[in-house]
Coordinates of C-alpha atoms in Angstrom, one line a residue:
M295 CA -60.2 -24.4 -27.3
K296 CA -58.5 -21.0 -28.0
L297 CA -59.1 -21.5 -31.7
I298 CA -62.8 -22.1 -30.9
I299 CA -63.0 -18.9 -28.9
R300 CA -61.0 -17.0 -31.4
Q301 CA -63.5 -17.9 -34.2
Y302 CA -66.4 -17.0 -31.9
L303 CA -65.0 -13.6 -31.3
S304 CA -64.3 -12.8 -34.9
A305 CA -67.9 -13.5 -35.7
L306 CA -69.4 -11.2 -33.1
R307 CA -70.9 -7.9 -34.0
E308 CA -70.1 -4.7 -32.0
R309 CA -73.6 -3.7 -30.9
G310 CA -75.3 -6.1 -28.5
E311 CA -72.7 -8.9 -28.9
L312 CA -69.0 -8.1 -28.4
D313 CA -69.8 -5.3 -26.1
A314 CA -72.2 -7.6 -24.1
V315 CA -69.4 -10.1 -23.5
L316 CA -66.6 -7.7 -22.6
P317 CA -68.0 -6.4 -19.3
D318 CA -68.3 -9.9 -17.9
L319 CA -64.7 -10.6 -18.9
L320 CA -63.4 -7.5 -17.3
S321 CA -65.3 -8.2 -14.1
Q322 CA -63.9 -11.7 -14.0
L323 CA -60.4 -10.2 -14.4
G324 CA -61.0 -8.2 -11.3
L325 CA -61.8 -4.8 -12.8
N326 CA -64.7 -2.7 -11.6
V327 CA -66.9 -1.9 -14.7
Y328 CA -68.4 1.5 -14.1
S329 CA -69.7 2.2 -17.6
R330 CA -71.6 -0.3 -19.7
P331 CA -72.8 0.0 -23.3
A332 CA -76.0 2.0 -23.9
R333 CA -78.1 2.5 -26.9
G334 CA -79.2 5.9 -28.1
T335 CA -77.0 7.9 -25.7
R336 CA -73.8 9.8 -26.5
Q337 CA -70.7 7.7 -25.5
D338 CA -67.9 10.0 -26.7
G339 CA -66.0 7.0 -28.1
V340 CA -66.1 4.8 -24.9
D341 CA -68.1 1.6 -25.1
V342 CA -67.0 0.3 -21.8
G343 CA -65.2 1.9 -18.9
A344 CA -63.5 0.1 -16.1
V345 CA -61.0 0.7 -13.3
G346 CA -58.6 -1.5 -11.4
S347 CA -55.4 -3.3 -11.7
L348 CA -54.5 -6.0 -14.3
D349 CA -50.9 -6.4 -13.5
G350 CA -50.7 -6.0 -9.7
G351 CA -49.7 -2.4 -9.8
A352 CA -51.6 0.8 -9.2
D353 CA -55.2 1.1 -10.3
K354 CA -55.7 2.4 -13.8
V355 CA -58.7 3.5 -15.8
Y356 CA -59.4 1.3 -18.9
L357 CA -61.4 2.9 -21.7
F358 CA -62.5 0.4 -24.3
S359 CA -63.5 1.4 -27.9
I360 CA -65.0 -1.7 -29.5
K361 CA -65.0 -2.6 -33.1
P362 CA -66.2 -6.0 -34.6
G363 CA -64.1 -8.3 -36.7
D364 CA -60.9 -7.1 -38.4
L365 CA -59.9 -3.4 -38.4
T366 CA -59.9 -2.4 -42.1
R367 CA -58.9 0.9 -43.7
R368 CA -62.6 1.9 -43.8
G369 CA -63.1 0.8 -40.2
W370 CA -60.1 2.9 -39.2
N371 CA -61.0 6.2 -40.7
G372 CA -64.0 5.8 -43.1
E373 CA -67.1 7.9 -43.4
S374 CA -69.0 6.0 -40.8
E375 CA -69.5 7.5 -37.4
Q376 CA -68.4 4.1 -36.0
S377 CA -64.9 4.4 -37.5
L378 CA -62.2 3.8 -34.9
R379 CA -60.1 7.0 -35.3
P380 CA -63.0 9.4 -34.7
S381 CA -64.0 7.4 -31.7
L382 CA -60.4 7.6 -30.3
D383 CA -60.5 11.4 -31.0
D384 CA -63.7 11.6 -29.0
I385 CA -62.2 9.9 -26.1
L386 CA -59.2 12.2 -26.0
D387 CA -61.1 15.4 -26.8
A388 CA -64.4 14.9 -25.0
Y389 CA -64.6 11.9 -22.7
I390 CA -61.4 12.3 -20.7
P391 CA -61.7 16.1 -20.1
N392 CA -65.5 16.1 -19.5
R393 CA -66.9 12.7 -18.6
L394 CA -64.3 10.8 -16.8
P395 CA -65.6 10.3 -13.2
A396 CA -63.9 12.8 -10.8
E397 CA -62.7 10.1 -8.5
H398 CA -60.6 8.6 -11.3
R399 CA -59.0 11.8 -12.8
D400 CA -55.7 11.3 -11.0
K401 CA -55.2 7.7 -12.3
D402 CA -53.3 6.6 -15.3
I403 CA -55.6 6.0 -18.3
V404 CA -55.3 3.1 -20.8
I405 CA -57.3 3.5 -24.0
C406 CA -57.9 0.0 -25.3
V407 CA -58.6 -0.6 -29.0
T408 CA -60.8 -3.7 -28.8
L409 CA -61.3 -5.9 -31.8
G410 CA -63.0 -9.3 -32.4
G411 CA -60.4 -9.9 -35.1
D412 CA -57.1 -8.4 -36.0
V413 CA -55.6 -5.2 -37.3
Q414 CA -55.0 -5.5 -41.1
E415 CA -51.5 -4.9 -42.2
Q416 CA -52.2 -1.9 -44.3
V417 CA -53.9 -0.2 -41.3
R418 CA -51.3 -1.1 -38.6
P419 CA -48.8 1.7 -39.5
A420 CA -51.5 4.4 -39.1
L421 CA -52.8 2.9 -35.9
A422 CA -49.3 2.6 -34.4
G423 CA -48.4 6.1 -35.4
Y424 CA -51.6 7.5 -33.9
M425 CA -50.9 5.7 -30.6
T426 CA -47.3 6.8 -30.4
Q427 CA -48.1 10.5 -31.1
R428 CA -50.9 10.7 -28.5
T429 CA -49.2 8.7 -25.7
T430 CA -48.5 10.9 -22.7
A431 CA -47.3 10.5 -19.1
Q432 CA -50.9 9.7 -18.1
I433 CA -52.5 8.3 -21.2
S434 CA -51.3 5.2 -23.0
F435 CA -52.8 2.8 -25.6
E436 CA -53.2 -1.0 -25.8
E437 CA -54.5 -3.3 -28.5
W438 CA -56.9 -5.9 -27.4
N439 CA -57.4 -8.1 -30.5
G440 CA -59.1 -11.4 -30.9
D441 CA -56.1 -13.4 -29.8
K442 CA -55.7 -11.5 -26.6
L443 CA -59.5 -11.7 -25.8
A444 CA -59.5 -15.4 -26.6
A445 CA -56.6 -16.0 -24.2
L446 CA -58.2 -13.9 -21.5
I447 CA -61.5 -15.8 -21.9
Q448 CA -59.8 -19.1 -21.8
S449 CA -57.8 -18.2 -18.7
S450 CA -60.6 -16.4 -16.8
F451 CA -63.7 -18.4 -17.7
L452 CA -62.6 -21.7 -19.2
R453 CA -59.4 -22.6 -17.5
E454 CA -59.0 -26.2 -16.3
D455 CA -59.6 -25.6 -12.6
L456 CA -62.8 -23.6 -13.3
L457 CA -64.3 -25.5 -16.2
P458 CA -63.7 -29.3 -15.8
T459 CA -62.4 -31.3 -18.7
Q460 CA -65.7 -33.0 -19.1
A461 CA -67.5 -29.6 -19.4
R462 CA -64.9 -28.4 -22.0
S463 CA -65.5 -31.6 -23.9
L464 CA -69.3 -31.1 -23.8
L465 CA -68.9 -27.6 -25.3
R466 CA -66.7 -28.9 -28.1
K467 CA -69.2 -31.7 -28.9
S468 CA -72.1 -29.3 -28.9
L469 CA -70.3 -27.0 -31.4
A470 CA -69.2 -30.0 -33.6
M471 CA -72.8 -31.3 -33.8
L472 CA -74.6 -28.1 -34.7
D473 CA -75.9 -29.7 -37.9
E474 CA -77.6 -32.3 -35.7
P475 CA -79.5 -29.9 -33.4
E476 CA -80.9 -32.5 -31.0
V477 CA -77.5 -34.0 -30.4
A478 CA -75.9 -30.6 -30.0
F479 CA -78.5 -29.5 -27.6
R480 CA -78.1 -32.6 -25.4
H481 CA -74.4 -31.9 -25.1
F482 CA -75.0 -28.3 -24.3
A483 CA -77.8 -29.1 -21.8
A484 CA -75.4 -31.4 -20.0
L485 CA -72.9 -28.6 -19.9
I486 CA -75.4 -26.1 -18.5
C487 CA -76.6 -28.6 -15.8
K488 CA -73.0 -29.1 -14.7
L489 CA -72.2 -25.4 -14.6
S490 CA -75.4 -24.5 -12.8
S491 CA -75.0 -27.0 -10.0
V492 CA -73.8 -24.3 -7.5
E493 CA -75.4 -25.5 -4.2
A494 CA -72.0 -26.3 -2.8
L495 CA -70.2 -23.2 -4.2
D496 CA -69.5 -19.9 -2.5
D497 CA -70.8 -16.6 -3.9
A498 CA -67.7 -15.8 -6.0
Q499 CA -67.9 -19.3 -7.6
R500 CA -71.6 -18.8 -8.4
V501 CA -70.8 -15.6 -10.2
T502 CA -68.1 -17.3 -12.2
A503 CA -70.4 -20.2 -13.1
T504 CA -73.1 -17.8 -14.3
R505 CA -70.5 -15.9 -16.4
Q506 CA -69.3 -19.2 -17.8
M507 CA -72.8 -20.1 -18.8
S508 CA -73.1 -16.8 -20.6
I509 CA -69.8 -17.1 -22.4
C510 CA -70.6 -20.7 -23.5
L511 CA -74.0 -19.5 -24.9
W512 CA -72.5 -16.7 -26.8
I513 CA -69.9 -19.1 -28.3
L514 CA -72.7 -21.4 -29.3
L515 CA -74.6 -18.5 -30.9
S516 CA -71.6 -17.5 -33.0
W517 CA -71.0 -20.9 -34.3
A518 CA -74.7 -21.6 -34.9
R519 CA -74.9 -18.4 -37.0
D520 CA -71.9 -19.5 -39.0
T521 CA -73.5 -22.8 -39.8
E522 CA -76.9 -21.1 -40.5
N523 CA -78.6 -23.5 -38.2
M524 CA -80.0 -21.8 -35.0
E525 CA -82.1 -24.6 -33.7
A526 CA -79.7 -26.0 -31.1
A527 CA -78.8 -22.4 -30.1
Y528 CA -82.5 -21.6 -29.6
Q529 CA -83.2 -24.5 -27.3
A530 CA -79.9 -23.9 -25.5
S531 CA -80.8 -20.2 -24.9
E532 CA -84.1 -21.1 -23.2
L533 CA -82.4 -23.6 -20.9
T534 CA -79.5 -21.3 -20.1
L535 CA -81.8 -18.4 -19.2
L536 CA -83.8 -20.6 -16.8
H537 CA -80.8 -22.0 -15.2
G538 CA -79.3 -18.6 -14.9
W539 CA -82.4 -17.3 -13.1
N540 CA -82.3 -20.3 -10.8
I541 CA -78.9 -19.1 -9.6
L542 CA -79.8 -15.4 -9.5
R543 CA -83.2 -15.9 -7.7
R544 CA -81.4 -16.8 -4.4
H545 CA -79.5 -13.5 -4.3
V546 CA -81.7 -11.0 -6.2
S547 CA -83.3 -9.4 -3.2
S548 CA -80.0 -9.0 -1.2
G549 CA -78.7 -5.9 -2.9
T550 CA -75.1 -7.2 -2.4
K551 CA -72.2 -7.0 -4.8
T552 CA -72.7 -10.7 -5.6
A553 CA -76.3 -9.9 -6.6
R554 CA -75.2 -7.1 -8.9
E555 CA -72.6 -9.3 -10.5
L556 CA -75.1 -12.1 -11.0
E557 CA -77.6 -9.7 -12.5
A558 CA -75.1 -8.5 -15.0
A559 CA -74.2 -12.0 -16.0
F560 CA -77.9 -13.0 -16.2
F561 CA -78.7 -9.9 -18.4
S562 CA -75.9 -11.1 -20.8
I563 CA -77.6 -14.5 -21.0
F564 CA -80.9 -12.7 -21.6
Q565 CA -79.4 -10.6 -24.3
A566 CA -78.1 -13.7 -26.1
Y567 CA -81.5 -15.4 -25.7
R568 CA -83.3 -12.4 -27.3
L569 CA -80.8 -12.2 -30.2
I570 CA -81.0 -16.0 -30.9
S571 CA -84.8 -15.9 -30.8
A572 CA -85.0 -12.9 -33.1
E573 CA -82.6 -14.5 -35.6
F574 CA -84.4 -17.9 -35.5
L575 CA -87.8 -16.4 -36.0
G576 CA -86.7 -13.8 -38.4
K577 CA -85.2 -16.4 -40.7
N578 CA -87.6 -19.3 -40.3
V579 CA -91.0 -18.0 -39.4
L580 CA -91.8 -14.3 -39.8
P581 CA -91.1 -14.2 -43.6
Y582 CA -93.4 -17.1 -44.3
A583 CA -96.2 -16.8 -41.7
D584 CA -98.5 -15.0 -44.1
K585 CA -98.1 -17.6 -46.9
T586 CA -100.5 -20.5 -47.2
H587 CA -98.8 -23.8 -46.1
A588 CA -95.4 -22.3 -46.4
V589 CA -94.2 -23.1 -42.9
S590 CA -95.9 -26.5 -43.0
S591 CA -94.1 -27.4 -46.2
A592 CA -90.8 -26.3 -44.8
V593 CA -91.0 -28.8 -42.0
Q594 CA -90.4 -31.7 -44.4
G595 CA -91.4 -34.2 -41.8
A596 CA -91.7 -38.0 -42.3
N597 CA -95.4 -37.8 -41.5
S598 CA -98.2 -35.5 -40.5
V599 CA -97.3 -35.8 -36.8
D600 CA -93.9 -34.3 -37.5
V601 CA -95.5 -31.3 -39.1
N602 CA -98.0 -30.9 -36.3
L603 CA -95.5 -31.1 -33.5
K604 CA -93.1 -28.6 -35.2
L605 CA -95.9 -26.1 -36.0
F606 CA -97.2 -26.0 -32.5
D607 CA -93.6 -25.7 -31.2
L608 CA -93.0 -22.7 -33.6
L609 CA -96.3 -21.1 -32.5
G610 CA -95.1 -21.4 -28.9
R611 CA -91.8 -19.8 -29.8
L612 CA -93.4 -17.0 -31.7
S613 CA -95.8 -16.3 -29.0
M614 CA -93.1 -16.3 -26.3
S615 CA -91.1 -13.8 -28.3
G616 CA -94.1 -11.5 -28.7
I617 CA -94.8 -11.7 -25.0
W618 CA -91.2 -10.8 -24.2
A619 CA -91.5 -7.8 -26.5
R620 CA -94.6 -6.6 -24.8
W621 CA -93.1 -7.1 -21.4
F622 CA -89.9 -5.2 -22.4
A623 CA -91.9 -2.3 -23.8
S624 CA -94.0 -2.2 -20.6
R625 CA -90.9 -2.1 -18.4
L626 CA -89.4 0.7 -20.4
K627 CA -92.7 2.6 -20.2
E628 CA -92.6 2.2 -16.4
K629 CA -89.0 3.3 -16.3
I630 CA -89.7 6.4 -18.4
Q631 CA -92.7 7.4 -16.2
E632 CA -90.5 7.2 -13.1
R633 CA -87.9 9.6 -14.5
D634 CA -87.9 13.2 -15.5
V635 CA -89.0 14.1 -19.0
S636 CA -85.4 15.0 -19.9
G637 CA -83.1 12.2 -21.0
V638 CA -85.7 9.6 -22.0
D639 CA -85.5 9.9 -25.8
A640 CA -83.4 6.8 -26.1
E641 CA -85.7 4.7 -23.9
T642 CA -88.7 6.0 -25.8
S643 CA -87.2 4.9 -29.1
V644 CA -86.3 1.5 -27.8
M645 CA -89.8 1.2 -26.2
A646 CA -91.4 2.0 -29.5
Q647 CA -89.2 -0.6 -31.3
A648 CA -90.2 -3.3 -28.7
H649 CA -93.9 -2.5 -29.1
S650 CA -93.5 -2.7 -32.9
V651 CA -92.0 -6.2 -32.5
F652 CA -94.9 -7.2 -30.2
L653 CA -97.4 -6.1 -32.9
Q654 CA -95.4 -7.8 -35.6
H655 CA -95.3 -11.1 -33.7
M656 CA -99.0 -10.9 -32.7
E657 CA -99.9 -10.5 -36.4
A658 CA -97.6 -13.3 -37.4
A659 CA -99.1 -15.6 -34.9
K660 CA -102.6 -15.0 -36.4
M661 CA -101.2 -15.5 -40.0
L662 CA -99.4 -18.7 -38.9
I663 CA -102.7 -20.1 -37.6
L664 CA -104.7 -19.0 -40.6
N665 CA -102.3 -20.4 -43.2
N666 CA -101.4 -23.7 -41.5
P667 CA -104.5 -25.9 -40.8
A668 CA -102.5 -28.3 -38.6
L669 CA -102.7 -25.6 -35.9
R670 CA -106.4 -26.2 -35.7
L671 CA -106.0 -29.7 -34.4
P672 CA -103.4 -30.6 -31.7
A673 CA -101.8 -34.0 -31.8
T674 CA -101.0 -34.0 -28.1
D675 CA -102.9 -32.8 -25.1
D676 CA -99.9 -30.8 -23.8
Q677 CA -100.0 -28.6 -26.9
A678 CA -102.6 -26.8 -24.8
I679 CA -99.5 -25.0 -23.5
D680 CA -98.6 -23.6 -26.9
I681 CA -102.3 -22.7 -27.5
L682 CA -102.4 -20.8 -24.2
L683 CA -99.2 -18.9 -25.0
A684 CA -100.7 -17.8 -28.3
T685 CA -104.0 -17.0 -26.6
L686 CA -102.2 -14.9 -24.0
L687 CA -100.3 -13.0 -26.7
L688 CA -103.3 -12.3 -28.8
A689 CA -105.5 -11.4 -25.9
M690 CA -103.2 -8.6 -25.1
D691 CA -105.1 -6.7 -27.8
S692 CA -108.8 -6.8 -27.4
S693 CA -109.3 -6.6 -31.1
N694 CA -108.2 -10.2 -31.4
R695 CA -111.0 -11.6 -29.3
D696 CA -113.1 -12.8 -32.3
F697 CA -110.0 -14.4 -33.8
V698 CA -109.3 -16.3 -30.6
R699 CA -113.0 -17.4 -30.3
N700 CA -113.1 -18.7 -33.8
W701 CA -109.8 -20.5 -33.6
L702 CA -110.6 -22.3 -30.4
A703 CA -114.1 -23.2 -31.6
D704 CA -112.5 -24.7 -34.7
V705 CA -110.0 -26.6 -32.6
L706 CA -112.8 -28.0 -30.5
E707 CA -114.9 -29.0 -33.5
R708 CA -112.0 -30.8 -35.2
A709 CA -110.9 -32.5 -32.0
R710 CA -114.5 -33.8 -31.3
F711 CA -114.9 -35.1 -34.9
S712 CA -111.4 -36.8 -34.9
Y713 CA -112.2 -38.4 -31.5
Q714 CA -115.5 -39.8 -32.7
T715 CA -114.1 -41.1 -35.9
Y716 CA -110.9 -42.5 -34.4
G717 CA -108.8 -40.0 -36.3
R718 CA -105.8 -38.1 -35.0
Y719 CA -107.4 -36.7 -31.9
P720 CA -105.3 -35.0 -29.2
R721 CA -103.9 -37.7 -26.9
A722 CA -101.7 -37.8 -23.8
L723 CA -98.7 -39.9 -24.9
A724 CA -95.1 -39.7 -23.5
T725 CA -93.0 -40.6 -26.6
Y726 CA -92.8 -39.8 -30.3
A727 CA -92.9 -43.6 -31.1
E728 CA -96.2 -44.0 -29.2
L729 CA -97.6 -40.9 -30.9
I730 CA -97.0 -42.1 -34.5
E731 CA -98.6 -45.5 -33.7
H732 CA -101.9 -43.9 -32.7
P733 CA -104.7 -43.9 -33.1
K734 CA -105.6 -47.6 -33.2
S735 CA -108.8 -47.7 -35.3
G736 CA -111.8 -49.0 -33.4
D737 CA -109.9 -49.7 -30.2
E738 CA -112.2 -48.1 -27.6
E739 CA -110.1 -49.1 -24.6
D740 CA -106.9 -47.7 -26.1
R741 CA -108.8 -44.5 -27.0
K742 CA -109.9 -44.1 -23.4
K743 CA -106.4 -44.9 -22.1
V744 CA -104.7 -42.1 -24.1
T745 CA -107.4 -39.6 -23.2
S746 CA -107.8 -40.4 -19.5
A747 CA -106.9 -36.8 -18.5
S748 CA -106.7 -33.5 -20.3
I749 CA -105.7 -29.9 -19.8
L750 CA -106.6 -29.0 -23.4
Y751 CA -110.4 -29.1 -23.2
P752 CA -110.7 -27.3 -19.9
S753 CA -108.3 -24.7 -21.3
I754 CA -110.6 -24.1 -24.2
A755 CA -113.6 -23.9 -21.8
L756 CA -111.7 -21.4 -19.7
I757 CA -110.8 -19.0 -22.6
S758 CA -114.2 -19.4 -24.0
A759 CA -115.8 -18.4 -20.7
L760 CA -113.4 -15.5 -20.3
L761 CA -114.2 -14.2 -23.8
D762 CA -117.9 -14.7 -23.3
D763 CA -118.2 -17.4 -25.9
E764 CA -121.2 -19.3 -24.5
Q765 CA -121.5 -21.6 -27.5
T766 CA -118.0 -23.0 -27.4
Y767 CA -118.1 -23.3 -23.6
R768 CA -121.3 -25.3 -23.8
K769 CA -119.8 -27.5 -26.5
V770 CA -116.9 -28.4 -24.2
A771 CA -119.3 -29.2 -21.4
S772 CA -121.4 -31.4 -23.8
M773 CA -118.2 -33.2 -25.1
K774 CA -117.3 -34.0 -21.5
Q775 CA -120.8 -35.3 -20.7
D776 CA -121.5 -37.2 -24.0
I777 CA -118.3 -38.8 -25.1
M778 CA -115.5 -38.1 -22.6
A779 CA -117.0 -39.0 -19.2
H780 CA -113.9 -41.1 -18.6
C781 CA -111.6 -38.1 -19.1
T782 CA -110.4 -36.1 -16.1
F783 CA -110.5 -32.4 -17.0
Q784 CA -107.9 -30.7 -14.8
F785 CA -105.9 -27.5 -14.2
W786 CA -102.5 -27.1 -12.6
Y787 CA -101.4 -24.6 -9.9
P788 CA -97.9 -23.9 -8.5
D789 CA -97.5 -25.1 -4.9
A790 CA -95.0 -24.6 -2.1
G791 CA -92.3 -26.7 -4.0
S792 CA -92.6 -24.9 -7.3
E793 CA -90.1 -22.1 -6.6
A794 CA -87.4 -24.6 -5.9
H795 CA -88.0 -26.8 -9.0
F796 CA -89.9 -24.8 -11.6
Y797 CA -87.0 -23.2 -13.5
V798 CA -84.8 -26.2 -13.9
D799 CA -87.4 -29.0 -13.7
S800 CA -85.5 -30.8 -10.9
D801 CA -88.5 -32.5 -9.4
H802 CA -92.3 -32.9 -9.6
H803 CA -94.2 -30.0 -8.1
G804 CA -97.5 -28.3 -8.3
A805 CA -101.1 -29.2 -7.4
T806 CA -104.0 -30.3 -9.6
L807 CA -107.6 -29.2 -9.6
A808 CA -109.5 -32.2 -11.1
E809 CA -113.1 -31.8 -10.0
L810 CA -114.1 -29.2 -12.6
N811 CA -117.7 -28.4 -12.8
L812 CA -118.8 -27.5 -16.4
D813 CA -122.4 -28.4 -15.8
G814 CA -123.4 -24.9 -14.5
S815 CA -122.9 -21.5 -16.0
K816 CA -119.6 -20.3 -17.3
E817 CA -119.5 -17.7 -14.5
A818 CA -119.8 -20.5 -11.9
F819 CA -116.9 -22.3 -13.7
L820 CA -114.7 -19.2 -13.6
D821 CA -115.6 -18.7 -9.9
Q822 CA -114.4 -22.2 -9.2
V823 CA -111.2 -21.9 -11.2
F824 CA -110.1 -18.5 -9.9
A825 CA -111.2 -19.2 -6.3
E826 CA -108.6 -22.0 -6.4
C827 CA -106.1 -19.4 -7.5
A828 CA -106.9 -17.4 -4.4
Q829 CA -106.5 -20.5 -2.2
M830 CA -103.1 -21.3 -3.8
P831 CA -101.0 -18.2 -3.2
Y832 CA -97.7 -19.8 -4.4
F833 CA -97.8 -18.2 -7.8
G834 CA -97.3 -14.8 -6.3
E835 CA -94.3 -16.2 -4.4
L836 CA -92.5 -17.3 -7.5
S837 CA -89.3 -15.2 -7.7
A838 CA -89.9 -14.5 -11.4
V839 CA -93.2 -13.0 -10.5
K840 CA -92.1 -11.1 -7.4
F841 CA -89.3 -9.4 -9.2
G842 CA -91.1 -8.5 -12.4
W843 CA -89.8 -11.3 -14.7
W844 CA -93.1 -13.2 -15.1
P845 CA -92.4 -14.3 -18.7
L846 CA -89.8 -16.6 -17.2
V847 CA -92.8 -18.6 -15.8
L848 CA -94.2 -19.0 -19.3
L849 CA -90.7 -19.9 -20.6
A850 CA -90.4 -22.6 -18.0
C851 CA -93.8 -23.9 -18.9
R852 CA -92.8 -24.1 -22.6
Q853 CA -89.4 -25.6 -22.0
H854 CA -90.4 -28.2 -19.4
R855 CA -94.0 -28.8 -20.7
V856 CA -95.7 -27.7 -17.5
P857 CA -99.3 -26.3 -17.7
V858 CA -99.6 -22.5 -17.8
P859 CA -100.7 -21.1 -14.4
L860 CA -104.2 -19.7 -14.6
Q861 CA -103.3 -16.6 -12.6
L862 CA -101.9 -15.2 -15.8
F863 CA -105.3 -15.1 -17.3
E864 CA -107.1 -13.3 -14.5
G865 CA -106.5 -10.1 -16.4
L866 CA -109.0 -11.2 -19.0
R867 CA -111.7 -11.3 -16.5
H868 CA -110.9 -8.2 -14.4
V869 CA -109.1 -5.9 -16.8
G870 CA -110.5 -7.0 -20.1
D871 CA -107.4 -7.0 -22.2
G872 CA -105.6 -10.1 -21.1
T873 CA -102.5 -8.3 -19.9
P874 CA -101.0 -10.3 -17.1
T875 CA -101.3 -8.4 -13.8
P876 CA -99.5 -10.6 -11.3
P877 CA -98.3 -9.1 -7.9
R878 CA -94.9 -7.6 -8.1
R879 CA -92.9 -6.5 -5.1
D880 CA -89.7 -5.3 -6.8
A881 CA -88.0 -5.4 -10.1
I882 CA -84.5 -5.9 -11.4

């Protein structure tokens, strides 16, 4: 296990990776982390600052300067501002005299040279000489290389009494099977389910469990990147993020030390999720979305169903990433507006970057749809979830309204034609084997059986009504009346049990509105649908909504194949731009 962790550490980059893991490790060791990594702000050589005792003696201040991989001659004293020696000079000349918190100035200080790898032999004499010359009665130096970090992670996160033998085995199996993503994901999912079963644990054990989930996900990320296969890591990151929130949600409003520690561990999971999502989409989707049939051809499925399923899955992932980017930019904007003008340059830059990602993903979603005709005819009814995710992303910019109208009109036309000709119409089937066996040509009873209920067609009617597309709305109503009278059009709403089960899919939950009236005007239809939202207040009681993390609701819908709550589309009716405007009581 130490070799596995050691390889993982050596592959981590400094920014957003190694410095994301270290604070959790220090907290687990009992140190109080008072300074965490920040982008765009002057750090004077200190990436992480902590205070406490590691050896049972008096408290000390630990100042960490983090460098990825091995320390080379260039990394020691090269031209880059990120070279280690200038960072150490900054700590001695600027940070300790001017920025060290006043309450810690009388404590001994340990400057820790922190590496994911090792110090190369040609650099070690220079590093050792530097440390010796600058050691004083109060200031000393330590080398925290990959071996030491691996040993600390193994002893603090993964030791036998904290991570059971079976869980350690599941992690090894997951890493070993990364070339078979579905198998690797199954093992990792079992690991996360085991770690996140915290009902019988105390607060400290819950914090440890969340940190273990974070570390295991970062290890999986590192190994997946080495194998150049991020599929299992992507699926695992979604699941881990949802299970992490399921632990945090019970403490987030308490304001306690446990809540703060859980938030830090959850943010580390979220950081890994965003990185995995960006790497997966950046390699597999974004470069090819604007090329005709490029993504479809890359699927290399055994049949057209494989291509269809993967394309809608990719559309959902791309849309989810774009929604997260918009959410992140909006949160930063709120944060900037709440602060004084001074000191917000870094946040403004990050906000602009997030908004740029949102625009990039929005455009890529349109190109993916235009260049891959399979995205104009779902194979399964639950692909309405991916369609609504894409619609939500695109509707965040009103200039995309005509595109969404045309896309959904095309989907409806193709679905109706396929249904009438016994083609590959959208059907509600539970397994892949059933899906590839259908449709059965000319079998009317079978066709009615696999289309007995639908969320797809009422979703098209809903978006068409919201976008004032009278023609498509009437075509849905006509389809229901003329050829699908047997099909129950329905919508799903969270209920009183959703908060307990939504994020980890631990049980059935939610309520269904099945008596949809499409015979009247589209305004009457919208009144019916959103009146039910008002009668079902449980969406606003979801912790992810209350505390400003509403994209987690969409992530849970995508991961667990739960219909998207209609409350997220009320903005299209009242605001006009589709931006979700759920109630929010607080934010973390």
